[in-house]
Amino acid sequence: MVQATPLLLVLFLALGAQGLQATEQCKLTGHWQNDLGSNMTIYEVKENGDFTGKYLTAVAVSPLKIVESPLLGSQQLQYLSQPTFGFTVHWNFSDSISVFTGQCFVDKDGKEVLKTMWLLRLHSEKLADDWKATLVGYNIFWRKKELMD
């Protein structure tokens, strides 16, 4: 048993280091860009998982000038690696709102990826037009590289 102790210690430390790496990654806080060129910033994630941020879309169905819009969200408890999350974007330039849900993953190269699915609800003047007022889609976000001074 004495000979097995160092082996078990090394195994425990190796597995623990892998878990720490996954936990250190997949923190939602920071700057993200998606496959369409939209930019998102998530501010501090609180202990209960709540967060705020801002979203600047690169695409829109509105003819109005696109402006930055606030987001409000929540993620599963922070101690989980590769957490699930959701957030709402209240578009400041249109009468619509979006909800996103997704999960953070670490890919085979060690890079963080946010896989999301979304609903965009457009304002509808008539009940008869309700059928066309909700759009569904998905986006993949990657952490933006921080610019060095």
Short mmCIF file of C-alpha atoms in Angstrom, two decimals:
data_model
loop_
_atom_site.label_atom_id
_atom_site.label_comp_id
_atom_site.label_asym_id
_atom_site.label_seq_id
_atom_site.Cartn_x
_atom_site.Cartn_y
_atom_site.Cartn_z
CA MET A 1 0.00 0.00 0.00
CA VAL A 2 2.89 2.36 0.70
CA GLN A 3 4.14 1.95 -2.90
CA ALA A 4 0.69 2.73 -4.31
CA THR A 5 0.39 6.01 -2.38
CA PRO A 6 2.73 8.04 -4.66
CA LEU A 7 0.96 6.67 -7.74
CA LEU A 8 -2.45 7.58 -6.32
CA LEU A 9 -1.17 11.03 -5.37
CA VAL A 10 0.14 11.67 -8.90
CA LEU A 11 -3.12 10.39 -10.42
CA PHE A 12 -5.18 12.59 -8.07
CA LEU A 13 -3.08 15.66 -8.86
CA ALA A 14 -3.28 15.03 -12.61
CA LEU A 15 -7.06 14.61 -12.53
CA GLY A 16 -7.41 17.60 -10.22
CA ALA A 17 -5.31 19.78 -12.55
CA GLN A 18 -7.50 18.81 -15.50
CA GLY A 19 -10.62 19.75 -13.54
CA LEU A 20 -9.04 23.05 -12.51
CA GLN A 21 -8.14 23.86 -16.10
CA ALA A 22 -11.73 23.28 -17.28
CA THR A 23 -13.03 25.34 -14.34
CA GLU A 24 -10.62 28.20 -15.04
CA GLN A 25 -11.78 28.16 -18.63
CA CYS A 26 -15.41 28.62 -19.57
CA LYS A 27 -15.85 31.68 -17.41
CA LEU A 28 -18.39 33.77 -19.28
CA THR A 29 -16.90 37.09 -18.17
CA GLY A 30 -15.17 38.88 -21.03
CA HIS A 31 -15.47 39.76 -24.70
CA TRP A 32 -16.96 37.33 -27.25
CA GLN A 33 -17.58 37.39 -31.00
CA ASN A 34 -19.90 35.09 -32.92
CA ASP A 35 -19.90 33.52 -36.37
CA LEU A 36 -21.79 36.52 -37.82
CA GLY A 37 -19.41 39.13 -36.37
CA SER A 38 -21.65 40.24 -33.51
CA ASN A 39 -19.86 41.30 -30.31
CA MET A 40 -20.89 40.58 -26.75
CA THR A 41 -19.35 41.65 -23.46
CA ILE A 42 -20.31 39.88 -20.26
CA TYR A 43 -19.45 41.69 -17.05
CA GLU A 44 -18.80 39.97 -13.73
CA VAL A 45 -20.75 36.78 -13.07
CA LYS A 46 -22.05 37.00 -9.50
CA GLU A 47 -21.88 34.12 -7.01
CA ASN A 48 -25.51 33.22 -7.73
CA GLY A 49 -24.75 33.05 -11.49
CA ASP A 50 -26.44 36.31 -12.51
CA PHE A 51 -24.66 38.59 -14.98
CA THR A 52 -25.16 41.67 -17.13
CA GLY A 53 -23.49 42.83 -20.28
CA LYS A 54 -23.88 44.43 -23.67
CA TYR A 55 -24.49 43.12 -27.16
CA LEU A 56 -23.74 44.73 -30.50
CA THR A 57 -25.29 42.73 -33.30
CA ALA A 58 -23.77 42.67 -36.77
CA VAL A 59 -27.11 41.73 -38.37
CA ALA A 60 -30.69 42.86 -37.91
CA VAL A 61 -34.13 42.69 -39.52
CA SER A 62 -34.82 46.28 -38.45
CA PRO A 63 -34.13 49.10 -40.93
CA LEU A 64 -33.04 51.33 -38.02
CA LYS A 65 -29.41 52.05 -37.15
CA ILE A 66 -27.97 49.22 -35.03
CA VAL A 67 -26.85 50.31 -31.56
CA GLU A 68 -25.45 48.50 -28.56
CA SER A 69 -28.10 46.80 -26.42
CA PRO A 70 -28.14 45.55 -22.82
CA LEU A 71 -28.19 41.89 -21.87
CA LEU A 72 -29.22 40.22 -18.63
CA GLY A 73 -28.55 36.58 -17.88
CA SER A 74 -27.75 33.73 -15.57
CA GLN A 75 -25.48 30.71 -15.68
CA GLN A 76 -25.50 27.47 -13.76
CA LEU A 77 -23.41 27.50 -10.61
CA GLN A 78 -19.88 28.68 -11.30
CA TYR A 79 -18.14 25.64 -9.86
CA LEU A 80 -19.39 23.53 -12.77
CA SER A 81 -17.01 23.21 -15.69
CA GLN A 82 -18.54 23.96 -19.08
CA PRO A 83 -21.67 25.62 -17.61
CA THR A 84 -25.05 26.15 -19.19
CA PHE A 85 -26.41 29.70 -19.34
CA GLY A 86 -29.13 31.91 -20.73
CA PHE A 87 -29.57 35.62 -21.36
CA THR A 88 -32.03 38.14 -22.76
CA VAL A 89 -31.14 41.01 -25.08
CA HIS A 90 -33.47 44.02 -25.11
CA TRP A 91 -32.74 45.56 -28.51
CA ASN A 92 -32.42 49.34 -28.13
CA PHE A 93 -32.98 50.01 -31.84
CA SER A 94 -36.14 47.98 -32.44
CA ASP A 95 -39.32 46.75 -30.79
CA SER A 96 -38.02 43.19 -30.46
CA ILE A 97 -36.32 41.07 -27.81
CA SER A 98 -34.13 37.96 -27.98
CA VAL A 99 -33.43 35.12 -25.60
CA PHE A 100 -30.32 32.97 -25.90
CA THR A 101 -29.57 29.68 -24.18
CA GLY A 102 -26.41 27.67 -24.47
CA GLN A 103 -23.39 26.03 -22.99
CA CYS A 104 -19.70 26.85 -22.79
CA PHE A 105 -17.35 24.15 -24.05
CA VAL A 106 -13.58 23.78 -24.24
CA ASP A 107 -12.66 22.39 -27.67
CA LYS A 108 -9.85 19.93 -28.42
CA ASP A 109 -7.41 22.84 -28.82
CA GLY A 110 -8.28 24.24 -25.37
CA LYS A 111 -10.30 27.17 -26.74
CA GLU A 112 -13.59 28.26 -25.22
CA VAL A 113 -16.69 28.04 -27.41
CA LEU A 114 -20.19 29.21 -26.55
CA LYS A 115 -22.80 27.17 -28.43
CA THR A 116 -26.12 29.00 -28.33
CA MET A 117 -29.63 28.80 -29.66
CA TRP A 118 -31.89 31.85 -29.75
CA LEU A 119 -35.43 33.11 -30.23
CA LEU A 120 -36.03 36.60 -31.60
CA ARG A 121 -39.51 37.94 -30.97
CA LEU A 122 -40.64 40.72 -33.28
CA HIS A 123 -43.52 43.00 -32.38
CA SER A 124 -46.74 41.99 -34.11
CA GLU A 125 -49.59 44.43 -34.68
CA LYS A 126 -52.20 41.70 -35.23
CA LEU A 127 -52.85 38.27 -33.77
CA ALA A 128 -53.16 36.98 -37.32
CA ASP A 129 -49.49 37.88 -37.92
CA ASP A 130 -48.25 36.12 -34.78
CA TRP A 131 -47.14 33.10 -36.81
CA LYS A 132 -44.29 35.07 -38.37
CA ALA A 133 -43.21 37.07 -35.32
CA THR A 134 -40.74 34.58 -33.80
CA LEU A 135 -37.45 33.68 -35.45
CA VAL A 136 -35.21 30.81 -34.29
CA GLY A 137 -31.51 30.39 -34.85
CA TYR A 138 -28.15 29.47 -33.42
CA ASN A 139 -24.75 31.10 -33.02
CA ILE A 140 -21.28 30.03 -31.98
CA PHE A 141 -19.19 32.50 -29.98
CA TRP A 142 -15.44 32.53 -29.45
CA ARG A 143 -13.55 34.55 -26.87
CA LYS A 144 -12.06 37.65 -28.48
CA LYS A 145 -8.32 38.04 -28.16
CA GLU A 146 -7.45 40.89 -25.83
CA LEU A 147 -5.49 43.68 -27.50
CA MET A 148 -2.08 44.29 -26.02
CA ASP A 149 -1.08 47.87 -25.24
#
